[in-house]
Short mmCIF file of C-alpha atoms and ligand atoms in Angstrom, two decimals:
data_model
loop_
_atom_site.label_atom_id
_atom_site.label_comp_id
_atom_site.label_asym_id
_atom_site.label_seq_id
_atom_site.Cartn_x
_atom_site.Cartn_y
_atom_site.Cartn_z
CA MET A 197 10.01 -30.08 -9.25
CA THR A 198 11.50 -27.21 -11.20
CA ARG A 199 11.33 -23.67 -9.89
CA VAL A 200 8.69 -22.40 -12.31
CA PRO A 201 5.94 -24.98 -11.50
CA LEU A 202 6.59 -24.52 -7.76
CA GLU A 203 6.26 -20.74 -8.13
CA GLN A 204 3.03 -21.25 -10.13
CA LYS A 205 1.64 -23.54 -7.40
CA VAL A 206 2.40 -21.00 -4.65
CA LEU A 207 0.80 -18.22 -6.67
CA SER A 208 -2.30 -20.24 -7.53
CA GLU A 209 -2.77 -21.11 -3.84
CA ASN A 210 -2.38 -17.41 -3.13
CA ASP A 211 -4.96 -16.58 -5.77
CA ARG A 212 -7.51 -18.85 -4.10
CA ALA A 213 -7.05 -17.05 -0.76
CA ALA A 214 -7.14 -13.69 -2.56
CA ALA A 215 -10.47 -14.59 -4.17
CA GLU A 216 -11.82 -15.43 -0.70
CA LEU A 217 -10.63 -12.02 0.56
CA ARG A 218 -12.12 -10.21 -2.44
CA GLU A 219 -15.49 -11.81 -1.70
CA GLN A 220 -15.15 -10.86 1.98
CA PHE A 221 -14.38 -7.21 1.05
CA ARG A 222 -17.32 -7.15 -1.37
CA ALA A 223 -19.71 -8.48 1.27
CA SER A 224 -18.52 -6.00 3.92
CA GLY A 225 -18.27 -2.99 1.55
CA THR A 226 -14.59 -2.57 2.38
CA LEU A 227 -12.18 -0.73 0.09
CA CYS A 228 -8.81 -2.47 0.47
CA LEU A 229 -5.61 -0.69 -0.57
CA ASN A 230 -2.27 -2.54 -0.75
CA ILE A 231 0.57 -0.07 -0.19
CA ILE A 232 3.97 -1.09 -1.53
CA GLY A 233 7.34 0.66 -1.57
CA SER A 234 10.98 0.23 -0.62
CA PRO A 235 12.10 0.17 3.04
CA GLY A 236 11.87 3.64 4.52
CA CYS A 237 10.02 5.31 1.62
CA GLY A 238 7.48 6.65 4.12
CA LYS A 239 4.57 4.17 4.01
CA THR A 240 3.92 4.22 7.77
CA ALA A 241 4.44 7.99 7.99
CA LEU A 242 1.86 8.46 5.20
CA LEU A 243 -0.60 6.19 7.01
CA GLU A 244 -0.01 8.00 10.31
CA LYS A 245 -0.84 11.31 8.65
CA THR A 246 -3.86 9.69 6.97
CA LEU A 247 -5.27 8.26 10.20
CA ALA A 248 -4.67 11.56 11.97
CA ALA A 249 -6.80 13.30 9.30
CA MET A 250 -9.68 10.82 9.52
CA ASP A 251 -12.99 11.40 11.25
CA PRO A 252 -12.63 9.60 14.62
CA TYR A 253 -15.80 7.65 13.81
CA ALA A 254 -14.53 6.49 10.42
CA ARG A 255 -14.48 2.72 10.07
CA VAL A 256 -10.85 2.25 9.13
CA ALA A 257 -8.29 -0.44 9.96
CA VAL A 258 -4.64 -1.08 9.10
CA LEU A 259 -2.60 -4.24 8.69
CA THR A 260 1.12 -3.66 8.47
CA GLY A 261 3.74 -6.19 7.41
CA ASP A 262 7.37 -6.36 8.42
CA ILE A 263 10.00 -9.07 8.59
CA GLN A 264 10.56 -8.34 12.29
CA THR A 265 9.14 -6.12 15.06
CA ASP A 266 5.71 -4.65 15.67
CA ALA A 267 7.10 -1.12 15.57
CA ASP A 268 4.82 0.02 12.73
CA ALA A 269 1.64 -1.34 14.37
CA GLN A 270 2.64 0.50 17.54
CA ARG A 271 3.04 3.75 15.57
CA LEU A 272 -0.24 3.23 13.72
CA GLY A 273 -2.15 2.16 16.82
CA ARG A 274 -1.93 5.64 18.35
CA TYR A 275 -4.71 7.13 16.22
CA GLY A 276 -7.72 5.32 17.69
CA PHE A 277 -8.22 2.85 14.81
CA PRO A 278 -7.49 -0.89 14.85
CA ALA A 279 -3.93 -1.58 13.69
CA ARG A 280 -2.35 -5.01 13.60
CA GLN A 281 1.16 -6.18 12.78
CA ILE A 282 1.95 -9.14 10.56
CA THR A 283 5.50 -10.28 11.28
CA THR A 284 6.61 -12.50 8.41
CA GLY A 285 9.74 -13.82 10.14
CA GLY A 286 11.72 -13.62 6.91
CA ALA A 287 9.32 -13.45 3.98
CA CYS A 288 9.85 -10.31 1.88
CA HIS A 289 6.13 -9.87 1.09
CA LEU A 290 2.67 -10.44 2.51
CA ASP A 291 0.57 -13.19 0.99
CA ALA A 292 -3.20 -13.60 0.93
CA ARG A 293 -3.25 -16.36 3.54
CA MET A 294 -1.48 -14.08 6.02
CA ILE A 295 -4.24 -11.52 5.47
CA VAL A 296 -6.98 -14.16 5.88
CA ARG A 297 -5.41 -15.31 9.17
CA SER A 298 -4.95 -11.75 10.48
CA LEU A 299 -8.51 -10.72 9.69
CA SER A 300 -10.01 -13.84 11.20
CA GLY A 301 -11.68 -12.89 14.50
CA TRP A 302 -9.90 -9.53 14.66
CA LEU A 303 -12.33 -6.72 13.87
CA THR A 304 -15.58 -6.46 15.79
CA GLY A 305 -17.52 -4.99 12.83
CA ASP A 306 -17.15 -4.23 9.13
CA VAL A 307 -14.74 -1.51 8.06
CA ASP A 308 -15.14 0.84 5.09
CA LEU A 309 -11.42 1.12 4.47
CA LEU A 310 -8.61 -1.36 5.06
CA PHE A 311 -5.04 -0.24 4.46
CA ILE A 312 -2.42 -2.93 4.06
CA GLU A 313 1.14 -1.69 4.42
CA ASN A 314 3.23 -4.34 2.70
CA VAL A 315 6.77 -5.36 3.70
CA GLY A 316 9.26 -2.71 2.54
CA ASN A 317 10.31 -4.05 -0.87
CA LEU A 318 9.77 -2.92 -4.46
CA VAL A 319 9.89 -6.43 -5.95
CA CYS A 320 8.53 -9.36 -3.89
CA PRO A 321 5.07 -7.95 -2.94
CA THR A 322 4.31 -7.23 -6.61
CA SER A 323 3.31 -10.83 -7.50
CA TYR A 324 0.96 -11.41 -4.57
CA ASP A 325 -2.70 -10.57 -4.97
CA LEU A 326 -4.15 -9.77 -1.53
CA GLY A 327 -7.71 -9.39 -2.82
CA GLU A 328 -7.16 -5.62 -2.78
CA HIS A 329 -9.00 -3.09 -4.92
CA ALA A 330 -5.75 -1.36 -5.82
CA LYS A 331 -2.04 -1.58 -5.38
CA ILE A 332 -0.39 1.74 -4.60
CA VAL A 333 3.34 2.29 -5.02
CA VAL A 334 5.13 4.80 -2.83
CA LEU A 335 8.33 6.33 -4.24
CA SER A 336 10.19 8.87 -2.14
CA ALA A 337 12.10 11.88 -3.37
CA ALA A 338 15.19 10.36 -1.74
CA GLU A 339 15.23 7.23 -3.89
CA GLY A 340 16.08 8.33 -7.42
CA GLU A 341 13.87 9.09 -10.39
CA GLU A 342 15.05 6.02 -12.34
CA LYS A 343 13.42 3.54 -9.95
CA PRO A 344 10.24 3.10 -12.06
CA LEU A 345 12.49 1.92 -14.93
CA LYS A 346 14.55 -0.41 -12.74
CA TYR A 347 11.56 -1.95 -10.91
CA PRO A 348 8.82 -1.71 -13.55
CA GLY A 349 6.61 -4.53 -12.23
CA ILE A 350 5.17 -2.66 -9.31
CA PHE A 351 4.69 0.56 -11.29
CA TYR A 352 2.92 -1.44 -14.01
CA LYS A 353 0.53 -3.03 -11.48
CA SER A 354 -0.20 0.08 -9.39
CA GLU A 355 -3.12 2.41 -9.99
CA LEU A 356 -1.45 5.22 -8.09
CA MET A 357 2.09 6.38 -7.41
CA VAL A 358 2.45 8.34 -4.21
CA LEU A 359 5.51 10.53 -4.61
CA SER A 360 6.50 10.93 -0.98
CA LYS A 361 8.84 13.20 1.01
CA VAL A 362 8.35 16.09 -1.42
CA ASP A 363 9.53 18.44 1.36
CA LEU A 364 13.02 17.12 0.52
CA LEU A 365 12.89 18.27 -3.12
CA PRO A 366 14.84 21.51 -2.48
CA TYR A 367 17.67 19.50 -0.91
CA VAL A 368 18.06 16.42 -3.09
CA PRO A 369 18.94 16.07 -6.78
CA PHE A 370 15.62 14.42 -7.69
CA ASP A 371 13.85 15.31 -10.94
CA ARG A 372 10.16 14.83 -10.04
CA GLU A 373 8.93 15.36 -13.60
CA LEU A 374 11.33 12.71 -14.88
CA ALA A 375 10.23 10.32 -12.10
CA ILE A 376 6.60 10.76 -13.21
CA ARG A 377 7.56 10.35 -16.91
CA ASN A 378 9.45 7.15 -16.02
CA ALA A 379 6.46 5.77 -14.10
CA ARG A 380 4.15 6.56 -17.05
CA ALA A 381 6.58 4.98 -19.52
CA THR A 382 5.83 1.72 -17.69
CA ASN A 383 2.18 2.41 -16.97
CA PRO A 384 0.62 5.29 -18.94
CA ALA A 385 -2.54 5.17 -16.79
CA ILE A 386 -0.82 5.49 -13.42
CA GLU A 387 -2.14 8.38 -11.34
CA VAL A 388 0.18 10.45 -9.18
CA VAL A 389 -0.22 12.28 -5.90
CA GLU A 390 2.64 14.14 -4.29
CA VAL A 391 2.78 14.21 -0.51
CA SER A 392 4.89 15.09 2.47
CA ALA A 393 4.04 13.30 5.69
CA THR A 394 6.29 15.81 7.46
CA THR A 395 4.53 19.00 6.36
CA GLY A 396 1.13 17.54 5.45
CA GLN A 397 1.42 18.80 1.86
CA GLY A 398 -0.72 16.77 -0.53
CA ILE A 399 -2.53 14.74 2.14
CA ASP A 400 -5.87 16.24 1.06
CA GLY A 401 -5.26 15.13 -2.53
CA TRP A 402 -4.45 11.63 -1.30
CA LEU A 403 -7.67 11.51 0.77
CA GLN A 404 -9.63 12.72 -2.26
CA TRP A 405 -8.08 9.95 -4.37
CA ILE A 406 -9.25 7.39 -1.78
CA ALA A 407 -12.79 8.83 -1.83
CA ARG A 408 -12.85 8.71 -5.66
CA ARG A 409 -11.59 5.12 -5.59
CA ARG A 410 -14.36 4.11 -3.15
CA SER A 411 -16.90 5.62 -5.46
CA ALA A 412 -15.32 3.91 -8.53
CA ALA A 413 -15.60 0.60 -6.64
CA GLY A 414 -19.31 1.26 -6.19
CA LEU A 415 -18.90 1.77 -2.46
CA ARG A 416 -20.67 4.40 -0.38
CA VAL A 417 -18.61 7.56 0.13
CA SER A 418 -19.01 8.82 3.71
N1 LIG B 299 11.55 14.49 5.21
C1 LIG B 299 10.63 13.53 5.28
N2 LIG B 299 10.89 12.39 5.93
C2 LIG B 299 9.93 11.44 5.96
C3 LIG B 299 8.67 11.61 5.35
N3 LIG B 299 7.95 10.49 5.54
C4 LIG B 299 8.72 9.66 6.25
N4 LIG B 299 9.91 10.23 6.52
C5 LIG B 299 11.01 9.65 7.29
O1 LIG B 299 11.48 8.51 6.58
C6 LIG B 299 11.84 7.47 7.49
C7 LIG B 299 11.10 6.20 7.15
O2 LIG B 299 9.70 6.43 7.29
P1 LIG B 299 8.68 5.24 7.52
O3 LIG B 299 7.32 5.81 7.52
O4 LIG B 299 9.09 4.41 8.68
O5 LIG B 299 8.93 4.39 6.19
P2 LIG B 299 8.32 2.98 5.77
O6 LIG B 299 8.16 2.99 4.31
O7 LIG B 299 7.10 2.70 6.58
O8 LIG B 299 9.48 1.96 6.21
P3 LIG B 299 9.39 0.35 6.32
O9 LIG B 299 8.10 0.00 6.98
O10 LIG B 299 10.57 0.00 7.15
O11 LIG B 299 9.49 -0.18 4.93
C8 LIG B 299 11.53 8.01 8.89
O12 LIG B 299 12.71 8.52 9.44
C9 LIG B 299 10.52 9.11 8.62
O13 LIG B 299 10.52 10.12 9.59
C10 LIG B 299 8.42 12.85 4.68
O14 LIG B 299 7.34 13.11 4.11
N5 LIG B 299 9.44 13.76 4.67
MG1 LIG B 300 6.59 1.06 7.73
#
């Protein structure tokens, strides 16, 4: 079998599992966000800040993917919300079947918001539908403003670019306006929020984006 048909078969199997997840999220009224970015861009730090800002009674859960270790689930588990690690053992992305397996029998009730932190990678996770409402790409101020041009796939497929680590802007030669222009050259509709998980700057705007996205999905805004 040549590479292309094999890839198509894997993706169509993934799409079946993703459709199952989408139906599950619809039935439970869950907004699912798939967060993608390069290793170390600040995905877990953003989620830590997000969970810390949530109402303790909010119905929120996090799945986090890594090739090895449960370090991120341990970090995310400190905020009183369910957090579970998916260790891929080598795969550079999460796929829909991994999400189906992880959700099976895990949560005791429905959640309003499910964050999925994908494996740190700007390429592999792009092709895998996880049944999410939106993909979100995180690009940090330490990575270079040309990344949206070099890795256009994920910027094209994301509804939102989180420009992270903006506290570093005074210290690094990163042109934030050019980074945003580059992202919009690939995807004119992409929205942008700028955050620092270190200082908390922009976290409110990120939470407001999530609330707007829930409402756009026809879900109750708490
Ligand atoms: N200055 C600064 N550093 C940050 C910020 N967010 C994260 N970091 C640092 O960046 C490093 C990586 O952060 P993580 O949150 O682990 O990044 P990640 O994207 O989850 O990494 P992987 O899961 O390995 O892909 C850590 O040393 C963080 O302390 C930020 O807003 N500002
Ligand atoms: Mg992480």
